[in-house]
XYZ file of C-alpha atoms in Angstrom:
567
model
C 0.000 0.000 0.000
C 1.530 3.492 -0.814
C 1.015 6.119 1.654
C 2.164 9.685 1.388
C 4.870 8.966 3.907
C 6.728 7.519 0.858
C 6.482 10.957 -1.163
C 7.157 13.058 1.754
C 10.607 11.279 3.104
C 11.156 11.735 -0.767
C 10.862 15.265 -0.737
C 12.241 15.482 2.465
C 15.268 13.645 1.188
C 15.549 16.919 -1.567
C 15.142 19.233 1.139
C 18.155 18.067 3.298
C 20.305 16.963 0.245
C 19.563 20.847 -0.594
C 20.451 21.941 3.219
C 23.677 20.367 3.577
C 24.793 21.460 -0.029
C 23.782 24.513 0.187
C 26.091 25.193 3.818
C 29.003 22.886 2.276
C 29.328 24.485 -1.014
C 27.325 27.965 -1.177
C 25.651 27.179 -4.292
C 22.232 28.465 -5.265
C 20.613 25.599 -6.888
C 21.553 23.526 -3.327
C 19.071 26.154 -1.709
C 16.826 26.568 -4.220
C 16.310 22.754 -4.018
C 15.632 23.094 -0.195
C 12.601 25.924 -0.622
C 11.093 23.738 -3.176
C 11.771 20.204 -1.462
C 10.688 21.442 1.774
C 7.493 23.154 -0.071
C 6.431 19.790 -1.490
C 7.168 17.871 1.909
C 4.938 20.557 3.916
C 2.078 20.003 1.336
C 2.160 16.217 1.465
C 2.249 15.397 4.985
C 1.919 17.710 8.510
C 5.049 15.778 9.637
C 7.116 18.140 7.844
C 6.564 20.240 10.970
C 8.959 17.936 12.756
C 11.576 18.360 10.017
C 11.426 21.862 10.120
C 11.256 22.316 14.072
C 14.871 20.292 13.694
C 16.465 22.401 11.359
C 15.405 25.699 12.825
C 16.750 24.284 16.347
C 20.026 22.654 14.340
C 20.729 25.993 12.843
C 20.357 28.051 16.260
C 22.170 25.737 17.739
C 24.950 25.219 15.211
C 25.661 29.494 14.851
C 26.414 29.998 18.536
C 27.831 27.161 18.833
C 30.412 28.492 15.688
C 30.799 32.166 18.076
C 31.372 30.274 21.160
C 34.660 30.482 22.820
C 35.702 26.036 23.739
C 34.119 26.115 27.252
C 31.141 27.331 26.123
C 31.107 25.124 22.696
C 31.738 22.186 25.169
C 28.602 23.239 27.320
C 26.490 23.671 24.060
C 27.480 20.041 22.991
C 26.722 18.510 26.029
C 23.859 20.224 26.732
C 22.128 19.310 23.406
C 22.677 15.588 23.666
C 21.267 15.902 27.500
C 18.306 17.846 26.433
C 17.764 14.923 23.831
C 18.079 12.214 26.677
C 16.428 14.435 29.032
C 13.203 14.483 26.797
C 12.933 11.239 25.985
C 12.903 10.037 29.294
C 10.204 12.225 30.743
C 8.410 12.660 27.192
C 9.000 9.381 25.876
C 9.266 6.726 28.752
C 7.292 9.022 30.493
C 9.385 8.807 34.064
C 7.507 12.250 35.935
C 5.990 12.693 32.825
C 2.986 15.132 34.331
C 5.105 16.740 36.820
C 7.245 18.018 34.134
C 4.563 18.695 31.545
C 6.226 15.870 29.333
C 9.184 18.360 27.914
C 10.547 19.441 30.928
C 13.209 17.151 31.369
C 14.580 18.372 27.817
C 15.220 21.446 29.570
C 16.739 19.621 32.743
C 18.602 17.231 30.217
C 20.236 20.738 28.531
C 20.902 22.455 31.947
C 22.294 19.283 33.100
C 24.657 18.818 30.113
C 25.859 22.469 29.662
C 26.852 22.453 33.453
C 28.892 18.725 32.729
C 30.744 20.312 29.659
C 31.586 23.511 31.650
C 32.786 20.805 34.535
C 34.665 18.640 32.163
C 36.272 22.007 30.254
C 37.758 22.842 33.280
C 39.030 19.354 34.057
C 40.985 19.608 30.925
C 40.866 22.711 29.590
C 42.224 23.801 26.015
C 44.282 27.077 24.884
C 41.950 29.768 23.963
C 42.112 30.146 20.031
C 42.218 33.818 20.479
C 39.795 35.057 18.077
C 36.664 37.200 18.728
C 32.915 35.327 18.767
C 32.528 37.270 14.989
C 36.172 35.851 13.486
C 35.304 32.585 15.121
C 31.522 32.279 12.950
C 33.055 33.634 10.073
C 34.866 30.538 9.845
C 31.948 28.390 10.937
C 30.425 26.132 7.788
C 26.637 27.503 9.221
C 27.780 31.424 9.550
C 29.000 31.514 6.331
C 26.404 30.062 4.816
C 24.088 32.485 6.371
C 26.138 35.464 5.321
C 26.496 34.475 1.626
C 23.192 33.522 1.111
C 21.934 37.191 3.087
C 24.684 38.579 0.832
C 23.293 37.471 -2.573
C 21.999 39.968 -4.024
C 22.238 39.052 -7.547
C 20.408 35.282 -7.616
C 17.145 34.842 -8.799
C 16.877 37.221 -11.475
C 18.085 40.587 -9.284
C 15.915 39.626 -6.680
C 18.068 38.024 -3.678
C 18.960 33.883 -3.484
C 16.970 34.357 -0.160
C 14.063 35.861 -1.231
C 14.155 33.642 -4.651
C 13.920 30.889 -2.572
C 11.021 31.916 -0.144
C 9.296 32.660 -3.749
C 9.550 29.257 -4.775
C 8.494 27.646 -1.860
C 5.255 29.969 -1.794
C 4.998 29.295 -5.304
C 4.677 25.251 -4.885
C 2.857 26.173 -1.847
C -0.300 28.073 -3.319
C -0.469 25.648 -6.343
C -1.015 22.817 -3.984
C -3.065 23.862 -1.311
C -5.599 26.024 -3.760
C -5.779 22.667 -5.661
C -4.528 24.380 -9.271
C -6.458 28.062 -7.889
C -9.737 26.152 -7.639
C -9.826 26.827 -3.835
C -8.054 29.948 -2.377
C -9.567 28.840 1.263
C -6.856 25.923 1.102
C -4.066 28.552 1.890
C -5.343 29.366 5.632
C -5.734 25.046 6.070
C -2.373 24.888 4.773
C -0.573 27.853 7.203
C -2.669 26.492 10.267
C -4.821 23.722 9.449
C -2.178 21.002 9.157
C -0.411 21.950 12.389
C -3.932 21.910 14.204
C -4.661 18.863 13.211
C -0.811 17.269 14.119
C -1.903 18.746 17.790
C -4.934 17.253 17.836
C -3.846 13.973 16.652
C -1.433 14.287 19.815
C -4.490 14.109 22.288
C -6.268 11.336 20.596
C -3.332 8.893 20.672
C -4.106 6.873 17.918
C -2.429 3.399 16.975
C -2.021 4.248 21.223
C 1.416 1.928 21.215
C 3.955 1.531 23.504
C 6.464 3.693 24.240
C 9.378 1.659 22.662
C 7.326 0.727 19.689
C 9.452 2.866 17.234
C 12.793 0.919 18.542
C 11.086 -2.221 18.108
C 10.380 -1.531 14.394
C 14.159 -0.489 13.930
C 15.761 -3.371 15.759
C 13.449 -5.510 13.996
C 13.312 -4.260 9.913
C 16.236 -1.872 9.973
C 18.779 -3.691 11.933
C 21.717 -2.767 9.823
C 21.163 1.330 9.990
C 20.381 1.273 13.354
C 22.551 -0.472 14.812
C 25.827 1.137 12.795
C 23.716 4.537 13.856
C 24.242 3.674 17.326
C 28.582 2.596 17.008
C 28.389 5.832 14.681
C 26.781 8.390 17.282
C 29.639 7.163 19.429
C 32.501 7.836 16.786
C 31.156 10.872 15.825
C 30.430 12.885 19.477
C 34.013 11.742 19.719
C 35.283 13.128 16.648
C 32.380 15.943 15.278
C 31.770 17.313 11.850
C 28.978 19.927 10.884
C 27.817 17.598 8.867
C 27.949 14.208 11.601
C 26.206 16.486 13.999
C 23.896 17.906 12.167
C 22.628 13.705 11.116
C 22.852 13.013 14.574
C 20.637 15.405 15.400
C 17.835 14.444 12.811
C 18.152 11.350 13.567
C 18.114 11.082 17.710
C 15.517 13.900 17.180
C 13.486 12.265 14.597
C 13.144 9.288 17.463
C 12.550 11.274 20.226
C 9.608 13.367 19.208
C 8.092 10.696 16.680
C 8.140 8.422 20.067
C 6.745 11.393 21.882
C 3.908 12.150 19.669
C 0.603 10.726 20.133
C -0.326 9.251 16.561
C 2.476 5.781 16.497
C 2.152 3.782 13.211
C 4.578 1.597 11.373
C 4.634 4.068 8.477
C 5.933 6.701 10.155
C 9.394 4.854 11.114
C 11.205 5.932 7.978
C 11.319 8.859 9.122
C 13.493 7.948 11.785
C 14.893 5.551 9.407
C 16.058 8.097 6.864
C 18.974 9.954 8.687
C 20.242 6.591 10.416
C 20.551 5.411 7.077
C 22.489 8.094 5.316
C 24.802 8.412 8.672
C 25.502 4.492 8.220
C 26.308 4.398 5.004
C 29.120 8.126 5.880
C 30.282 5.911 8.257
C 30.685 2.956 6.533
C 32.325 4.523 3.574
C 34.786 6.319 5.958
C 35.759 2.940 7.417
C 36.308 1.170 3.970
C 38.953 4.247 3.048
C 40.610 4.347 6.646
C 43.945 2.789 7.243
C 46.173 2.503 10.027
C 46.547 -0.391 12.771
C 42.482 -0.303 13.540
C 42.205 -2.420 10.298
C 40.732 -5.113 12.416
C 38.211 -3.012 13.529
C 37.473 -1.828 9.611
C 36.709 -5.926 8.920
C 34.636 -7.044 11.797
C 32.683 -4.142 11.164
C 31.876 -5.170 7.737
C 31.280 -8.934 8.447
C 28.580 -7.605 11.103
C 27.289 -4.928 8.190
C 27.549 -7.860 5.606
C 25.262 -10.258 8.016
C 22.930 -7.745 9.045
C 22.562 -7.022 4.975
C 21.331 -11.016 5.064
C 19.236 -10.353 7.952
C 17.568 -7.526 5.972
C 16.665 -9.045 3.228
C 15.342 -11.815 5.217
C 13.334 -9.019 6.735
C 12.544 -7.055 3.594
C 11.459 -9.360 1.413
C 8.638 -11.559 2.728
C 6.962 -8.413 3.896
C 7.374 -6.750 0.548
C 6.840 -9.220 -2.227
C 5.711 -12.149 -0.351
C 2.709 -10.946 1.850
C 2.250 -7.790 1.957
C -1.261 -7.830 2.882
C -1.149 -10.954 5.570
C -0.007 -9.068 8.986
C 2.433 -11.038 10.313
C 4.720 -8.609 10.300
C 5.165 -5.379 13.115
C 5.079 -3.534 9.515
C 1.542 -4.368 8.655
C -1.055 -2.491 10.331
C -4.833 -3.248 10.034
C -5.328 -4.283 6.461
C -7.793 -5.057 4.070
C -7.524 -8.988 4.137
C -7.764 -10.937 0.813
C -11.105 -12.533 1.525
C -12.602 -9.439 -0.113
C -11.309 -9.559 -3.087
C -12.175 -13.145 -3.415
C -15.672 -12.664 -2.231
C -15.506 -9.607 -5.115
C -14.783 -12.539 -7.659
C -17.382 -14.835 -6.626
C -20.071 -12.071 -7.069
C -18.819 -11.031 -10.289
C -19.511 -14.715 -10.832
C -22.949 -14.846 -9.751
C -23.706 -12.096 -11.417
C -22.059 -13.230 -15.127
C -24.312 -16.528 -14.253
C -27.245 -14.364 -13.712
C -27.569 -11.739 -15.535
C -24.912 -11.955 -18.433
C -23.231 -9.001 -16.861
C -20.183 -8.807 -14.092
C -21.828 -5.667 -12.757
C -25.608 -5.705 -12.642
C -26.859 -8.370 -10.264
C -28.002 -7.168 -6.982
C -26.458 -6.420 -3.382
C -26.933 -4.661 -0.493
C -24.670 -3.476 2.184
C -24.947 -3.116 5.537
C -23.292 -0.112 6.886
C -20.621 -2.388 9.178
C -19.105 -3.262 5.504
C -19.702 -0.108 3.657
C -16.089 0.138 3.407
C -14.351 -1.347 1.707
C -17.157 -2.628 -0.333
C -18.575 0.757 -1.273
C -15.244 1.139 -3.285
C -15.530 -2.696 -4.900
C -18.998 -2.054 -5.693
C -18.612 1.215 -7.319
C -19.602 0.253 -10.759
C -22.198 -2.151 -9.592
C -25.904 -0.676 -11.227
C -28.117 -2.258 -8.300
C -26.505 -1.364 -5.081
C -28.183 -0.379 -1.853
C -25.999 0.663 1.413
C -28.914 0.449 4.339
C -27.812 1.206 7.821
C -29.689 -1.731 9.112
C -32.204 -3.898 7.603
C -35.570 -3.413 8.853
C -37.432 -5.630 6.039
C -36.880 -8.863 4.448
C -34.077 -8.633 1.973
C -35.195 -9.467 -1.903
C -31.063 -9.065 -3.453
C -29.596 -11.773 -4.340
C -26.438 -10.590 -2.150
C -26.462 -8.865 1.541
C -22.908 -8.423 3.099
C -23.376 -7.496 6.918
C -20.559 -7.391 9.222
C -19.779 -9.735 12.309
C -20.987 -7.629 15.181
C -24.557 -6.714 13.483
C -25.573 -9.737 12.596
C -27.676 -10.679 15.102
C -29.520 -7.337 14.002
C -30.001 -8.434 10.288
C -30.440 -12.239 10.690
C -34.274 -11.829 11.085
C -34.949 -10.940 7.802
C -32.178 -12.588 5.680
C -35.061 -16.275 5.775
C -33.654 -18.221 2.233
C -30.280 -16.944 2.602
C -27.496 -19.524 3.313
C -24.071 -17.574 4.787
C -20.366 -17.747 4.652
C -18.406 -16.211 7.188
C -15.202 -13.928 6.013
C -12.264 -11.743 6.761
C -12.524 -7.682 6.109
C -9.838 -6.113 8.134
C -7.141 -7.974 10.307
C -3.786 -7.062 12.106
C -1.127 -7.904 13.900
C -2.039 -9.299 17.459
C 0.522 -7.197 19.336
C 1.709 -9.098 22.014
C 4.863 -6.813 22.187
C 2.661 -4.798 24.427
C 3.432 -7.287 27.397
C 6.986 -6.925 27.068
C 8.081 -6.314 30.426
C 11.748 -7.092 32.333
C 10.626 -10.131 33.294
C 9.623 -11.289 29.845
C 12.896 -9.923 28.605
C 14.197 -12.465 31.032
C 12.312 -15.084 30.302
C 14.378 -15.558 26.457
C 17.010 -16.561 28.845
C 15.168 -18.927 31.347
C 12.110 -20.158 29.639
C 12.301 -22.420 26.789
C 8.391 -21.727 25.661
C 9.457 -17.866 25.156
C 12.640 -18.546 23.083
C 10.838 -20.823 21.216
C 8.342 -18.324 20.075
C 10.793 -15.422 19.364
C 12.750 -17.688 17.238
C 9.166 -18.762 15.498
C 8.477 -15.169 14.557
C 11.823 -14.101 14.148
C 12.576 -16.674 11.372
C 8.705 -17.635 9.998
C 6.810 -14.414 11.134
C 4.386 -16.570 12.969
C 2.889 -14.415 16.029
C 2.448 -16.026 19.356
C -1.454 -15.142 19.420
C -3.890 -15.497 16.631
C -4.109 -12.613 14.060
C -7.218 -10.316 14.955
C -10.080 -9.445 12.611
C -13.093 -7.691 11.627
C -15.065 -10.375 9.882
C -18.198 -10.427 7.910
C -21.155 -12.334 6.336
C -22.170 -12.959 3.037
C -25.340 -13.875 2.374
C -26.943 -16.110 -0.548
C -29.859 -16.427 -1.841
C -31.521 -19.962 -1.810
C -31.422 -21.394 -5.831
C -28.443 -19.035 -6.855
C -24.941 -20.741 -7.333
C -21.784 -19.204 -5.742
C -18.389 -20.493 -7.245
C -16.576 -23.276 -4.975
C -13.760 -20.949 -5.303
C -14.594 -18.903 -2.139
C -12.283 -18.309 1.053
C -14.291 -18.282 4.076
C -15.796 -21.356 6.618
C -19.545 -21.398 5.432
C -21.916 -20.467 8.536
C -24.667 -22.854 6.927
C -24.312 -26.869 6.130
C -26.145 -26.033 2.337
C -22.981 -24.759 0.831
C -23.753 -26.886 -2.567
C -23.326 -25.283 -5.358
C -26.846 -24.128 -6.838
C -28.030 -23.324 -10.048
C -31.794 -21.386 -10.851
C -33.171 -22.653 -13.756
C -35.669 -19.798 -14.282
C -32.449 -17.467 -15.209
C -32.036 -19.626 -18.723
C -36.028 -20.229 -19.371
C -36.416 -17.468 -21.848
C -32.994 -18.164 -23.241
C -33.224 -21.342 -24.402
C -33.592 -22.753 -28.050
C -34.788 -26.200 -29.159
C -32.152 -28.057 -30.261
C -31.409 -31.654 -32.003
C -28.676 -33.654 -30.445
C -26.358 -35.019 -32.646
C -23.556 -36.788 -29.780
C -22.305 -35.778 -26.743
C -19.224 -35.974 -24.731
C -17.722 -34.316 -21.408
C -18.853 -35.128 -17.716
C -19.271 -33.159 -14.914
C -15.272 -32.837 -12.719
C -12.244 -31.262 -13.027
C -10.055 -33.500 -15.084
C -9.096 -32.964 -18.683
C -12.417 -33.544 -20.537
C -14.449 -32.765 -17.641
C -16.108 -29.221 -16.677
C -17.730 -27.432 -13.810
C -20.145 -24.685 -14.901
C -19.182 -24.357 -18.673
C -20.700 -21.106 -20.075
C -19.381 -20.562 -23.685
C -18.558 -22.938 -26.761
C -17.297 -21.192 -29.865
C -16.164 -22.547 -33.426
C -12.870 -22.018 -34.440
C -13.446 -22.531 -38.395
C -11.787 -25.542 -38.760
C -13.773 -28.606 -37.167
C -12.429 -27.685 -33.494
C -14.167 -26.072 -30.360
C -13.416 -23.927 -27.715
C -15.205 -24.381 -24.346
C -15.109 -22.043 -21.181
C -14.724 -24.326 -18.389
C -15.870 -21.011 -16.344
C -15.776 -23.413 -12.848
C -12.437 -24.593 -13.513
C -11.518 -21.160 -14.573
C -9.669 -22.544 -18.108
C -10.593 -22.862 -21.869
C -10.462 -26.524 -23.028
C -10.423 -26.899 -27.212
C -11.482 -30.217 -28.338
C -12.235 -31.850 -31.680
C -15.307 -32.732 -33.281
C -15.136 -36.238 -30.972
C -14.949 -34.031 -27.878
C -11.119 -35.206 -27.609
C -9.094 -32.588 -25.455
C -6.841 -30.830 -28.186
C -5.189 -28.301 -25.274
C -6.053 -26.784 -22.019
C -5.562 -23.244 -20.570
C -5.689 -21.237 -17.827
C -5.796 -21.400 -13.550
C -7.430 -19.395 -11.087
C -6.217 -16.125 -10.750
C -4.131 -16.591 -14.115
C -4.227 -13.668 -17.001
């Protein structure tokens, strides 16, 4: 399924990739590609607020940290990373959470950690470089940036790279959220409306998961990024670039306030995702080109990368290719389940066997399963979408979910039932992960044995949940044996209504006869369509056995074609 998180990390990817040039190498295009990739990300998805809150605190952060003297750089450093651990604990794990108002112990975590850098500077201080807080940010990558860009008077046609750039972002902006100037109300939604809503969204918790969930989904899908994220966050607090820190603080932030934030769904994690994996793979290409006696280090570090590469793919590709819609996986959240589409086939069926059309036989809808059916059914002629029934039902088809059936029943008399799948998802037992449970993989056999099930063969530890429905027949009208579900009613024989064909038929002599009733070659289930083919031979649609069988005048197979679900 394609969400708009996959446009916006897209655009978001344009927008950094146009931040970082743009500071590295002054060039206009780099921040021209910025407005208009952070433009596009802001239209697609309110998230973009996050990416924006970390660049605007990134760039504060980063220009007094380039006119700081080296205690009070050391102070700045320290302080950001504790106002990052700070928040997450009282945000995120949620340790005092209300006595701090959630965000408080950001600000402890940054008081905390200026006060330890000041402490350690003094432990071992460092010469003073001598230069004044303006000849220190003139040399700062961020600074300078700044300055040219403020500078620039030339760019964009004699206007000013700066304000060229806020033009094209406004530009994409009023396109997209007037809709082509077809609604000029769309500009006040898009300035406060998303940002509203992201706040709102905060209160209602929805997908309401746990606080680790986000960690989970890394550790478990995008081992290899996080876990060279983590071994590079070390290297690089160690050893700091602009560029290092400025990935290591979209990518710690990313976690911290997509953990923090009420809405938690598996979609959101690349997100997070994104900067870990563009750190790894600095890192990673750093370590191929470094020499020196750490070698060692250089190829144990690429036998774990090259095994957690296996693991990924191991990871990747069931989920992707294999089944994507069967939610076995943390990735999967509630999902249309494949029973509908079958149960769309077999009325398609019905209604070919009916009414020599795939879209005019008749169903009703019970508002439990107006979605998704009201999107399956959209270019059915003779559709009805009741809230209840409060009559007996005269279509030949009634879909009513699970938990109304008991409401319906009464006046669905002649109507045998199958039972089906509309929506399932993953069970979640990660919500009863505890310490003890943690401790259990070590001491209890039963628990190891079911991480290594799912681990290996994605199969959960409880049963997958659901929102099921009925289907309803009509006595005397056939439904193909090709359906999914466990039939509610012992008559689940395949019917045919004669009445259908009465005005159809046409007196006919017999001349011979061949075929029987099965599934073998020569045999056919529900056969709805012989035609010539010019030269002595037929061809039959074996419509039950879903191929086309040509035989000869004898009725002798010639060849056979086609399987269910084949094109």
């Amino acid at each position: 399924m394609l969400r708009e998180d996959s446009y916006t990390a897209t655009w978001t990817l344009l927008a950094m990739t146009g931040f970082v040039g743009f500071v590295l190498l002054r060039r206009r295009w780099w921040y021209y590609a910025f407005c208009v990739g952070l433009s596009f990300a802001y239209a697609t998805k309110e998230s973009t607020f996050i990416t924006m809150f970390l660049i605007g605190t990134f760039l504060i952060i980063s220009m007094i940290w380039e006119h700081a003297n080296v205690p009070l750089r050391r102070a700045i450093q320290v302080g950001a990373v504790g106002a990052i651990l700070g928040g997450f604990v009282t945000a995120v794990i949620g340790v005092y959470k209300k006595e701090l108002f959630e965000i408080g112990g950001g600000f402890i975590g940054l008081i905390v950690g200026a006060l330890g850098g000041v402490m350690y500077d003094r432990y071992k201080p460092e010469e003073s470089d001598g230069l004044t807080p303006r000849e220190r940010g003139a040399s700062g990558p961020m600074t300078g940036a700044w300055r040219a860009l403020w500078r620039d008077n030339s760019g964009f046609w004699g206007l000013g790279t700066f304000s060229g750039g806020i033009v094209l972002f406004f530009v994409v902006f009023i396109i997209l959220f007037t809709s082509l100037f077809t609604n000029f109300g769309g500009i006040r939604e898009g300035l406060i409306g998303g940002i509203r809503y992201w706040l709102e969204q905060h209160g209602v918790q929805r997908g309401n998961q746990p606080w680790f969930y986000y960690i989970l989904i890394l550790v478990a899908y995008e081992t290899l990024p996080f876990c060279f994220f983590i071994i590079a966050t070390v290297e690089y607090l160690r050893k700091p670039t602009w560029f290092t820190s400025f990935m290591l603080w979209w990518g710690w932030g990313a976690l911290t306030i997509y953990s923090w934030a009420g809405e938690k769904m598996p979609w959101l994690v690349i997100h997070i995702a994104t900067p870990m994996v563009l750190l790894t793979a600095r890192f990673l290409g750093e370590l191929w080109h470094r020499d020196g006696p750490a070698s060692w280090y250089r190829r144990s570090s690429f036998g774990v990368a090259t095994l957690l590469s296996a693991w990924s793919i191991h990871t990747g590709w069931p989920v992707n290719f294999e089944r994507p819609d069967t939610p076995r996986d943390l990735l999967v959240y509630t999902q249309t389940a494949p029973d509908v589409k079958k149960v769309m086939a077999d009325i398609e069926r019905m209604s070919l066997e009916q009414t020599a059309s795939a879209r005019d036989l008749g169903v009703t809808v019970q508002s439990g399963a107006w979605w998704p059916f009201s999107w399956y059914l959209r270019d059915f002629k003779n559709v009805d979408y009741p809230s209840q029934l409060n009559s007996p039902a005269t279509k030949p088809v009634v879909i009513v979910a699970l938990e109304d059936d008991d409401k319906n029943a009464p006046f669905l008399n002649g109507y045998s039932k199958t039972k089906y799948k509309m929506r399932w998802w993953y069970p979640e037992d990660y919500r009863n992960i505890t310490i003890d449970s943690l401790r259990n993989v070590f001491t209890n056999a039963e628990t190891r044995s079911g991480l290594w099930q799912w681990l290996i063969y994605r199969e959960p530890t409880q049963p997958l949940g659901s929102y099921d429905f009925f289907v309803y027949i009509k006595d005397g009208i056939s439904i193909s044996p090709a359906t999914a579900g466990q039939s509610a009613s012992t008559n689940t024989t395949a019917r045919i209504n004669p009445e259908a064909y009465v005005s159809k038929l046409v007196p006919v002599q017999a001349r011979g006869e061949f075929g029987s009733t099965g599934k073998g070659q020569g045999q056919y289930t529900l056969p709805r369509g012989i035609a010539p083919d010019g030269l002595g031979s037929f061809f039959i649609a074996d419509t039950g056995n879903h191929r086309i069988q040509k035989v000869d005048r004898t009725g002798k197979v010639v060849v056979a074609w086609g399987t269910e679900g084949a094109r």
